[in-house]
Coordinates of N, CA, C and O and ligand atoms in Angstrom, one line a residue:
M264 N 15.6 -15.0 -25.3 CA 15.3 -15.5 -24.0 C 14.0 -15.0 -23.4 O 13.6 -13.8 -23.7
R265 N 13.3 -15.8 -22.7 CA 12.0 -15.4 -22.1 C 12.1 -15.3 -20.6 O 12.8 -16.2 -20.0
L266 N 11.4 -14.4 -20.0 CA 11.3 -14.3 -18.6 C 9.9 -14.4 -18.2 O 9.0 -13.7 -18.7
T267 N 9.6 -15.3 -17.2 CA 8.3 -15.4 -16.7 C 8.4 -15.2 -15.2 O 9.2 -15.9 -14.5
C268 N 7.7 -14.2 -14.7 CA 7.8 -13.9 -13.2 C 6.5 -13.2 -12.8 O 5.6 -13.0 -13.6
T269 N 6.5 -12.9 -11.5 CA 5.3 -12.1 -11.0 C 5.8 -10.7 -10.7 O 6.8 -10.6 -9.9
I270 N 5.1 -9.7 -11.2 CA 5.5 -8.3 -10.9 C 4.3 -7.6 -10.3 O 3.3 -7.5 -10.9
N271 N 4.5 -7.1 -9.1 CA 3.5 -6.4 -8.4 C 2.2 -7.2 -8.4 O 1.1 -6.7 -8.7
G272 N 2.3 -8.5 -8.1 CA 1.2 -9.4 -8.0 C 0.6 -9.9 -9.3 O -0.4 -10.7 -9.3
E273 N 1.2 -9.5 -10.4 CA 0.6 -9.9 -11.7 C 1.6 -10.8 -12.4 O 2.8 -10.5 -12.5
A274 N 1.1 -11.9 -13.0 CA 2.0 -12.8 -13.8 C 2.4 -12.1 -15.1 O 1.6 -11.5 -15.8
R275 N 3.7 -12.0 -15.3 CA 4.2 -11.3 -16.5 C 5.1 -12.2 -17.3 O 5.9 -13.1 -16.7
E276 N 5.1 -12.1 -18.6 CA 6.0 -12.8 -19.5 C 6.6 -11.9 -20.5 O 5.9 -11.0 -21.1
V277 N 7.9 -11.9 -20.6 CA 8.6 -11.0 -21.5 C 9.5 -11.8 -22.4 O 10.3 -12.7 -21.9
D278 N 9.4 -11.6 -23.7 CA 10.2 -12.3 -24.7 C 11.3 -11.5 -25.3 O 11.2 -10.2 -25.2
G279 N 12.3 -12.1 -25.8 CA 13.3 -11.4 -26.6 C 14.4 -10.7 -25.8 O 15.0 -9.8 -26.2
L280 N 14.6 -11.2 -24.5 CA 15.6 -10.6 -23.7 C 17.0 -11.0 -24.2 O 17.1 -12.1 -24.7
W281 N 17.9 -10.1 -24.1 CA 19.3 -10.5 -24.4 C 20.0 -11.0 -23.2 O 19.6 -10.6 -22.0
E282 N 21.0 -11.8 -23.4 CA 21.8 -12.3 -22.3 C 22.5 -11.2 -21.6 O 23.0 -10.3 -22.2
G283 N 22.4 -11.2 -20.3 CA 23.1 -10.1 -19.6 C 22.2 -8.9 -19.3 O 22.6 -7.9 -18.7
E284 N 20.9 -8.9 -19.9 CA 20.0 -7.8 -19.6 C 19.6 -7.7 -18.1 O 19.4 -8.7 -17.5
S285 N 19.6 -6.5 -17.6 CA 19.3 -6.4 -16.2 C 17.8 -6.4 -15.9 O 17.0 -6.0 -16.8
L286 N 17.5 -6.8 -14.7 CA 16.0 -6.7 -14.3 C 15.6 -5.2 -14.4 O 14.5 -4.9 -14.8
L287 N 16.5 -4.3 -14.0 CA 16.1 -2.9 -14.1 C 15.7 -2.5 -15.5 O 14.7 -1.8 -15.8
H288 N 16.5 -2.9 -16.5 CA 16.2 -2.6 -17.9 C 14.8 -3.2 -18.3 O 14.0 -2.6 -19.0
V289 N 14.6 -4.4 -17.9 CA 13.3 -5.1 -18.2 C 12.1 -4.3 -17.6 O 11.1 -4.0 -18.3
L290 N 12.3 -3.9 -16.4 CA 11.2 -3.2 -15.7 C 10.9 -1.9 -16.4 O 9.8 -1.5 -16.7
R291 N 12.0 -1.1 -16.7 CA 11.8 0.2 -17.2 C 11.4 0.2 -18.7 O 10.5 1.0 -19.2
E292 N 12.2 -0.5 -19.5 CA 12.1 -0.4 -20.9 C 11.1 -1.4 -21.6 O 10.7 -1.2 -22.7
R293 N 10.8 -2.5 -20.9 CA 10.0 -3.5 -21.5 C 8.6 -3.6 -20.9 O 7.6 -4.0 -21.5
L294 N 8.5 -3.2 -19.6 CA 7.3 -3.4 -18.9 C 6.6 -2.0 -18.5 O 5.6 -2.0 -17.8
G295 N 7.2 -0.9 -18.8 CA 6.6 0.4 -18.6 C 6.5 0.7 -17.1 O 5.6 1.3 -16.6
L296 N 7.5 0.2 -16.3 CA 7.5 0.5 -14.9 C 8.8 1.4 -14.6 O 9.8 0.9 -14.2
P297 N 8.7 2.7 -14.7 CA 9.8 3.6 -14.6 C 10.2 4.0 -13.2 O 11.1 4.8 -13.0
G298 N 9.5 3.4 -12.2 CA 9.7 3.8 -10.8 C 11.2 3.6 -10.4 O 11.8 4.5 -9.9
A299 N 11.7 2.4 -10.6 CA 13.1 2.1 -10.3 C 13.9 2.9 -11.3 O 13.7 2.9 -12.5
K300 N 14.9 3.7 -10.8 CA 15.6 4.6 -11.6 C 17.0 4.0 -12.0 O 17.6 3.3 -11.2
N301 N 17.5 4.4 -13.1 CA 18.8 4.0 -13.6 C 19.8 5.1 -13.4 O 19.8 6.0 -14.3
A302 N 20.5 5.1 -12.4 CA 21.5 6.2 -12.1 C 22.9 5.7 -12.4 O 23.5 5.9 -13.4
C303 N 23.4 4.9 -11.4 CA 24.8 4.4 -11.6 C 24.9 3.1 -12.4 O 25.8 2.9 -13.1
E304 N 23.8 2.3 -12.3 CA 23.8 1.0 -12.8 C 25.0 0.1 -12.4 O 25.5 -0.7 -13.2
Q305 N 25.5 0.4 -11.2 CA 26.7 -0.4 -10.7 C 26.5 -0.7 -9.2 O 27.4 -1.1 -8.5
G306 N 25.2 -0.7 -8.7 CA 25.0 -1.1 -7.4 C 25.5 -0.1 -6.3 O 25.6 -0.4 -5.2
E307 N 25.7 1.2 -6.7 CA 26.2 2.2 -5.8 C 25.2 3.1 -5.2 O 25.5 3.7 -4.2
C308 N 24.1 3.3 -5.9 CA 23.2 4.5 -5.5 C 21.9 4.1 -4.9 O 21.2 4.9 -4.3
G309 N 21.4 2.9 -5.1 CA 20.2 2.4 -4.6 C 18.9 3.0 -5.3 O 17.8 2.6 -4.8
S310 N 19.1 3.7 -6.3 CA 17.9 4.3 -6.9 C 17.0 3.3 -7.7 O 15.9 3.6 -8.1
C311 N 17.6 2.1 -7.9 CA 16.9 1.1 -8.6 C 16.3 0.0 -7.7 O 16.0 -1.1 -8.2
S312 N 16.2 0.3 -6.4 CA 15.8 -0.7 -5.4 C 14.4 -1.3 -5.7 O 13.5 -0.5 -5.9
V313 N 14.3 -2.6 -5.6 CA 13.0 -3.3 -5.7 C 13.1 -4.5 -4.7 O 14.2 -4.8 -4.2
Y314 N 12.0 -5.1 -4.5 CA 12.0 -6.4 -3.8 C 12.0 -7.5 -4.7 O 11.3 -7.6 -5.8
L315 N 12.9 -8.5 -4.4 CA 13.0 -9.8 -5.2 C 12.7 -10.9 -4.2 O 13.5 -11.1 -3.2
D316 N 11.6 -11.5 -4.3 CA 11.1 -12.5 -3.3 C 11.2 -11.9 -1.9 O 11.7 -12.6 -1.0
G317 N 10.8 -10.7 -1.7 CA 10.7 -10.1 -0.4 C 12.0 -9.5 0.1 O 12.1 -9.0 1.2
R318 N 13.1 -9.6 -0.7 CA 14.4 -9.1 -0.3 C 14.7 -7.9 -1.1 O 14.6 -7.8 -2.3
L319 N 15.2 -6.8 -0.4 CA 15.6 -5.6 -1.1 C 16.8 -5.8 -1.9 O 17.9 -6.3 -1.4
V320 N 16.7 -5.5 -3.2 CA 17.9 -5.7 -4.1 C 18.0 -4.4 -5.0 O 17.1 -3.7 -5.2
C321 N 19.2 -4.3 -5.5 CA 19.4 -3.3 -6.6 C 19.1 -4.0 -7.9 O 19.9 -4.9 -8.3
S322 N 18.1 -3.5 -8.6 CA 17.7 -4.3 -9.8 C 18.7 -4.1 -10.9 O 18.6 -4.9 -11.9
C323 N 19.6 -3.1 -10.8 CA 20.6 -3.0 -11.9 C 21.6 -4.1 -11.8 O 22.3 -4.4 -12.8
L324 N 21.7 -4.8 -10.6 CA 22.7 -5.8 -10.4 C 22.1 -7.2 -10.6 O 22.8 -8.2 -10.5
V325 N 20.7 -7.3 -10.8 CA 20.1 -8.6 -11.0 C 19.9 -8.8 -12.5 O 19.3 -8.0 -13.2
L326 N 20.4 -10.0 -12.9 CA 20.2 -10.3 -14.3 C 18.7 -10.7 -14.5 O 18.1 -11.4 -13.6
A327 N 18.1 -10.4 -15.6 CA 16.7 -10.7 -15.8 C 16.5 -12.2 -15.6 O 15.5 -12.7 -15.0
G328 N 17.5 -13.0 -16.1 CA 17.4 -14.5 -16.0 C 17.3 -14.9 -14.5 O 16.7 -16.0 -14.2
Q329 N 17.9 -14.2 -13.6 CA 17.8 -14.6 -12.2 C 16.5 -14.3 -11.6 O 16.2 -14.8 -10.5
A330 N 15.6 -13.6 -12.3 CA 14.3 -13.3 -11.8 C 13.3 -14.3 -12.2 O 12.1 -14.2 -11.9
E331 N 13.7 -15.3 -13.0 CA 12.8 -16.3 -13.5 C 12.0 -17.0 -12.4 O 12.6 -17.5 -11.4
G332 N 10.7 -17.0 -12.5 CA 9.9 -17.7 -11.5 C 9.8 -17.0 -10.2 O 9.2 -17.5 -9.3
R333 N 10.3 -15.8 -10.1 CA 10.3 -15.1 -8.8 C 9.3 -14.0 -8.7 O 8.7 -13.6 -9.7
E334 N 9.2 -13.4 -7.5 CA 8.2 -12.4 -7.3 C 8.9 -11.1 -7.1 O 9.8 -10.9 -6.2
I335 N 8.6 -10.1 -7.9 CA 9.2 -8.8 -7.8 C 8.1 -7.8 -7.4 O 7.0 -7.8 -7.9
V336 N 8.5 -6.9 -6.5 CA 7.6 -5.8 -6.2 C 8.4 -4.5 -6.4 O 9.5 -4.4 -5.8
T337 N 7.9 -3.6 -7.1 CA 8.5 -2.3 -7.4 C 7.8 -1.2 -6.6 O 6.8 -1.5 -6.0
V338 N 8.3 0.0 -6.6 CA 7.7 1.1 -5.9 C 6.2 1.3 -6.4 O 5.4 1.7 -5.6
E339 N 6.0 1.0 -7.7 CA 4.6 1.1 -8.2 C 3.6 0.1 -7.5 O 2.4 0.3 -7.5
G340 N 4.2 -1.0 -6.9 CA 3.3 -2.0 -6.3 C 3.1 -1.9 -4.8 O 2.5 -2.8 -4.2
L341 N 3.7 -0.8 -4.2 CA 3.6 -0.7 -2.7 C 2.2 -0.4 -2.3 O 1.8 -0.7 -1.2
A342 N 1.4 0.4 -3.1 CA 0.1 0.8 -2.8 C -0.8 0.5 -4.0 O -0.3 0.4 -5.1
P343 N -2.1 0.3 -3.7 CA -3.0 0.1 -4.9 C -2.9 1.3 -5.9 O -2.6 2.4 -5.5
E344 N -3.2 1.0 -7.1 CA -3.1 2.1 -8.1 C -3.9 3.3 -7.7 O -5.0 3.2 -7.1
E345 N -3.3 4.5 -8.0 CA -3.9 5.8 -7.7 C -3.8 6.1 -6.2 O -4.4 7.1 -5.8
E346 N -3.2 5.2 -5.4 CA -3.1 5.6 -4.0 C -1.6 5.6 -3.6 O -0.8 5.1 -4.4
L347 N -1.3 6.3 -2.5 CA 0.0 6.3 -2.0 C 0.2 5.5 -0.8 O -0.8 5.5 0.1
H348 N 1.3 4.9 -0.6 CA 1.6 4.2 0.6 C 1.9 5.2 1.7 O 2.4 6.3 1.3
P349 N 1.6 4.9 3.0 CA 2.0 5.9 4.0 C 3.4 6.4 4.0 O 3.7 7.5 4.3
V350 N 4.4 5.5 3.5 CA 5.8 6.0 3.4 C 5.9 7.1 2.3 O 6.6 8.1 2.5
Q351 N 5.2 6.9 1.2 CA 5.2 7.9 0.2 C 4.6 9.2 0.6 O 5.1 10.3 0.4
E352 N 3.5 9.0 1.4 CA 2.8 10.3 1.9 C 3.7 11.0 2.8 O 3.8 12.2 2.8
A353 N 4.4 10.2 3.7 CA 5.3 10.9 4.7 C 6.4 11.6 4.0 O 6.9 12.7 4.4
F354 N 7.0 11.1 2.9 CA 8.0 11.7 2.1 C 7.5 13.1 1.6 O 8.2 14.1 1.6
L355 N 6.3 13.1 1.1 CA 5.7 14.3 0.6 C 5.5 15.3 1.8 O 5.9 16.5 1.7
A356 N 4.9 14.8 2.9 CA 4.6 15.7 4.0 C 5.8 16.3 4.6 O 5.8 17.4 5.1
A357 N 6.9 15.5 4.7 CA 8.1 16.0 5.3 C 9.0 16.8 4.4 O 10.0 17.3 4.8
G358 N 8.6 17.0 3.1 CA 9.5 17.7 2.2 C 10.8 17.0 1.9 O 11.8 17.6 1.7
A359 N 10.7 15.7 1.8 CA 11.9 14.9 1.6 C 12.2 14.6 0.1 O 13.1 13.8 -0.2
V360 N 11.4 15.3 -0.7 CA 11.6 15.1 -2.2 C 12.0 16.4 -2.8 O 11.3 17.4 -2.7
Q361 N 13.2 16.4 -3.5 CA 13.6 17.6 -4.2 C 13.5 17.2 -5.7 O 12.5 17.3 -6.3
C362 N 14.6 16.8 -6.3 CA 14.5 16.4 -7.7 C 13.8 15.1 -7.9 O 13.2 14.9 -8.9
G363 N 13.8 14.3 -6.8 CA 13.0 13.1 -6.8 C 13.6 11.9 -7.4 O 13.0 10.8 -7.4
F364 N 14.8 12.1 -8.0 CA 15.4 10.9 -8.7 C 15.7 9.8 -7.7 O 15.6 8.6 -8.0
C365 N 16.1 10.1 -6.5 CA 16.5 9.1 -5.5 C 15.3 8.5 -4.8 O 15.3 7.5 -4.1
T366 N 14.1 9.2 -4.9 CA 13.0 9.0 -4.0 C 12.4 7.6 -4.2 O 12.2 6.9 -3.1
P367 N 12.2 7.0 -5.3 CA 11.6 5.7 -5.4 C 12.4 4.6 -4.7 O 11.9 3.8 -3.9
G368 N 13.7 4.7 -4.8 CA 14.6 3.8 -4.2 C 14.6 4.0 -2.7 O 14.5 3.0 -1.9
L369 N 14.5 5.2 -2.2 CA 14.5 5.5 -0.8 C 13.1 5.0 -0.2 O 13.1 4.5 0.9
I370 N 12.1 5.2 -1.0 CA 10.8 4.7 -0.5 C 10.8 3.2 -0.3 O 10.3 2.7 0.7
V371 N 11.3 2.5 -1.3 CA 11.3 1.0 -1.1 C 12.2 0.6 0.0 O 11.9 -0.3 0.9
A372 N 13.4 1.3 0.2 CA 14.3 0.9 1.3 C 13.7 1.3 2.6 O 13.9 0.5 3.6
S373 N 13.0 2.4 2.7 CA 12.3 2.8 3.9 C 11.2 1.8 4.3 O 11.0 1.5 5.4
H374 N 10.5 1.5 3.3 CA 9.4 0.5 3.4 C 9.9 -0.8 4.0 O 9.4 -1.4 5.0
D375 N 11.1 -1.2 3.5 CA 11.7 -2.5 3.9 C 12.2 -2.3 5.4 O 11.9 -3.2 6.2
L376 N 12.8 -1.2 5.7 CA 13.2 -0.9 7.1 C 12.0 -1.0 8.1 O 12.1 -1.7 9.1
L377 N 10.9 -0.3 7.7 CA 9.8 -0.2 8.6 C 9.0 -1.5 8.8 O 8.4 -1.8 9.8
R378 N 9.1 -2.4 7.8 CA 8.5 -3.7 8.1 C 9.4 -4.6 9.0 O 8.9 -5.5 9.6
R379 N 10.7 -4.4 8.9 CA 11.6 -5.1 9.8 C 11.6 -4.5 11.2 O 11.8 -5.2 12.2
D380 N 11.5 -3.2 11.3 CA 11.7 -2.4 12.5 C 10.7 -1.3 12.5 O 11.1 -0.2 12.0
P381 N 9.6 -1.4 13.1 CA 8.6 -0.4 13.1 C 8.9 0.9 13.8 O 8.3 1.9 13.6
R382 N 9.9 0.9 14.7 CA 10.2 2.1 15.5 C 11.8 2.3 15.4 O 12.5 2.2 16.4
P383 N 12.3 2.5 14.3 CA 13.8 2.7 14.2 C 14.3 4.0 14.8 O 13.6 5.0 14.7
S384 N 15.4 3.9 15.3 CA 16.1 5.2 15.8 C 16.6 5.9 14.6 O 16.7 5.4 13.5
E385 N 17.1 7.2 14.8 CA 17.7 7.9 13.7 C 18.9 7.2 13.2 O 19.1 7.1 11.9
A386 N 19.7 6.6 14.1 CA 20.9 5.9 13.6 C 20.5 4.7 12.8 O 21.1 4.3 11.8
D387 N 19.4 4.0 13.2 CA 18.9 2.8 12.4 C 18.5 3.3 11.0 O 18.8 2.6 10.0
I388 N 17.8 4.4 11.0 CA 17.3 4.9 9.7 C 18.5 5.2 8.8 O 18.6 4.8 7.6
R389 N 19.5 5.9 9.3 CA 20.6 6.3 8.5 C 21.4 5.1 8.1 O 21.9 5.1 6.9
E390 N 21.5 4.1 8.9 CA 22.2 2.9 8.5 C 21.5 2.2 7.4 O 22.1 1.7 6.4
A391 N 20.1 2.0 7.6 CA 19.3 1.3 6.6 C 19.4 2.0 5.3 O 19.2 1.3 4.2
L392 N 19.5 3.3 5.3 CA 19.4 4.0 4.0 C 20.8 4.4 3.5 O 20.9 5.2 2.5
A393 N 21.8 3.8 4.1 CA 23.2 4.2 3.7 C 23.5 3.9 2.2 O 24.4 4.5 1.6
G394 N 22.8 2.9 1.7 CA 23.1 2.5 0.3 C 22.3 3.3 -0.7 O 22.3 3.0 -1.9
N395 N 21.5 4.3 -0.2 CA 20.7 5.1 -1.1 C 21.2 6.5 -1.1 O 21.1 7.2 -0.1
L396 N 21.7 6.9 -2.3 CA 22.3 8.2 -2.4 C 21.4 9.3 -2.8 O 20.5 9.1 -3.7
C397 N 21.4 10.5 -2.2 CA 20.6 11.6 -2.6 C 21.6 12.8 -2.7 O 22.3 13.1 -1.8
R398 N 21.5 13.5 -3.8 CA 22.4 14.6 -4.1 C 21.7 15.9 -3.6 O 22.4 17.0 -3.7
C399 N 20.5 15.9 -3.3 CA 19.8 17.2 -3.1 C 19.5 17.5 -1.6 O 19.6 18.6 -1.2
T400 N 19.0 16.5 -0.8 CA 18.3 16.9 0.4 C 19.2 17.0 1.6 O 18.7 17.6 2.6
G401 N 20.4 16.5 1.6 CA 21.2 16.4 2.8 C 20.7 15.4 3.9 O 21.2 15.4 5.0
Y402 N 19.7 14.7 3.5 CA 19.2 13.5 4.3 C 18.3 13.8 5.5 O 17.6 12.9 5.9
A403 N 18.4 15.0 6.0 CA 17.7 15.3 7.3 C 16.2 15.1 7.1 O 15.5 14.5 7.9
K404 N 15.7 15.6 6.0 CA 14.2 15.5 5.7 C 13.8 14.1 5.4 O 12.7 13.7 5.6
I405 N 14.8 13.3 4.9 CA 14.5 11.9 4.6 C 14.3 11.2 5.9 O 13.4 10.4 6.1
V406 N 15.2 11.5 6.8 CA 15.1 10.8 8.2 C 13.8 11.2 8.8 O 13.0 10.4 9.4
D407 N 13.4 12.5 8.7 CA 12.1 13.0 9.2 C 11.0 12.2 8.6 O 10.0 11.9 9.3
A408 N 11.1 12.0 7.3 CA 10.0 11.3 6.6 C 9.8 9.9 7.1 O 8.7 9.4 7.3
V409 N 10.9 9.2 7.3 CA 10.8 7.8 7.8 C 10.3 7.8 9.2 O 9.4 7.0 9.6
Q410 N 10.7 8.8 10.1 CA 10.1 8.8 11.4 C 8.6 9.1 11.4 O 7.9 8.5 12.1
L411 N 8.2 10.0 10.5 CA 6.8 10.3 10.4 C 6.0 9.1 9.9 O 5.0 8.8 10.4
A412 N 6.6 8.4 8.9 CA 5.9 7.2 8.4 C 5.8 6.2 9.5 O 4.8 5.5 9.7
A413 N 6.9 6.1 10.4 CA 6.8 5.1 11.5 C 5.7 5.5 12.5 O 4.9 4.6 12.9
E414 N 5.6 6.8 12.7 CA 4.5 7.2 13.6 C 3.1 6.9 13.0 O 2.2 6.4 13.7
R415 N 3.0 7.2 11.8 CA 1.7 7.0 11.1 C 1.3 5.5 11.0 O 0.1 5.2 11.1
L416 N 2.3 4.7 10.8 CA 2.1 3.3 10.6 C 1.9 2.6 12.0 O 1.3 1.5 12.1
G417 N 2.5 3.2 13.0 CA 2.6 2.6 14.3 C 1.2 2.4 15.0 O 1.0 1.6 15.8
Ligands
FES248 S1 21.2 2.3 -10.6 FE1 21.3 0.4 -9.4 S2 22.4 1.0 -7.6 FE2 22.5 2.7 -8.9
FES249 S1 16.0 14.5 -4.2 FE1 17.4 14.8 -5.8 S2 18.8 13.1 -5.6 FE2 17.5 13.0 -3.8

């Protein structure tokens, strides 16, 4: 099976996919984009979050075939190469990264929140990120990071 789609603004073609292969697997194992993480692979943790035609999705739940002809943006595509997006900078500045496994998914989900709502309340942030699990931080610093990013982007 072949997949033709756009990833981070670039036309990509991947051959030899098996039926049932996830978009997450294609990104990580075939295209060298390890930003989206494979933790639960059941849609429970949000660590594999990417944009599919501008909509936040868990890439572990998207079949590669469903991405045919569509536009995918991963955490690697949020900022130009070698640069960080203000949301990424805010996570670093706020100390919201510990082991970092959840971070790429949280960054994409926070990016999505801030483009929909540039001044979210703490409750809005917690609600928007409820599908992204973090075992390390206790979430307080993640909320701080999103608030900091909102200020910096505002
Ligand atoms: S790996 Fe996709 S939601 Fe957990
Ligand atoms: S920083 Fe370790 S899971 Fe979130």
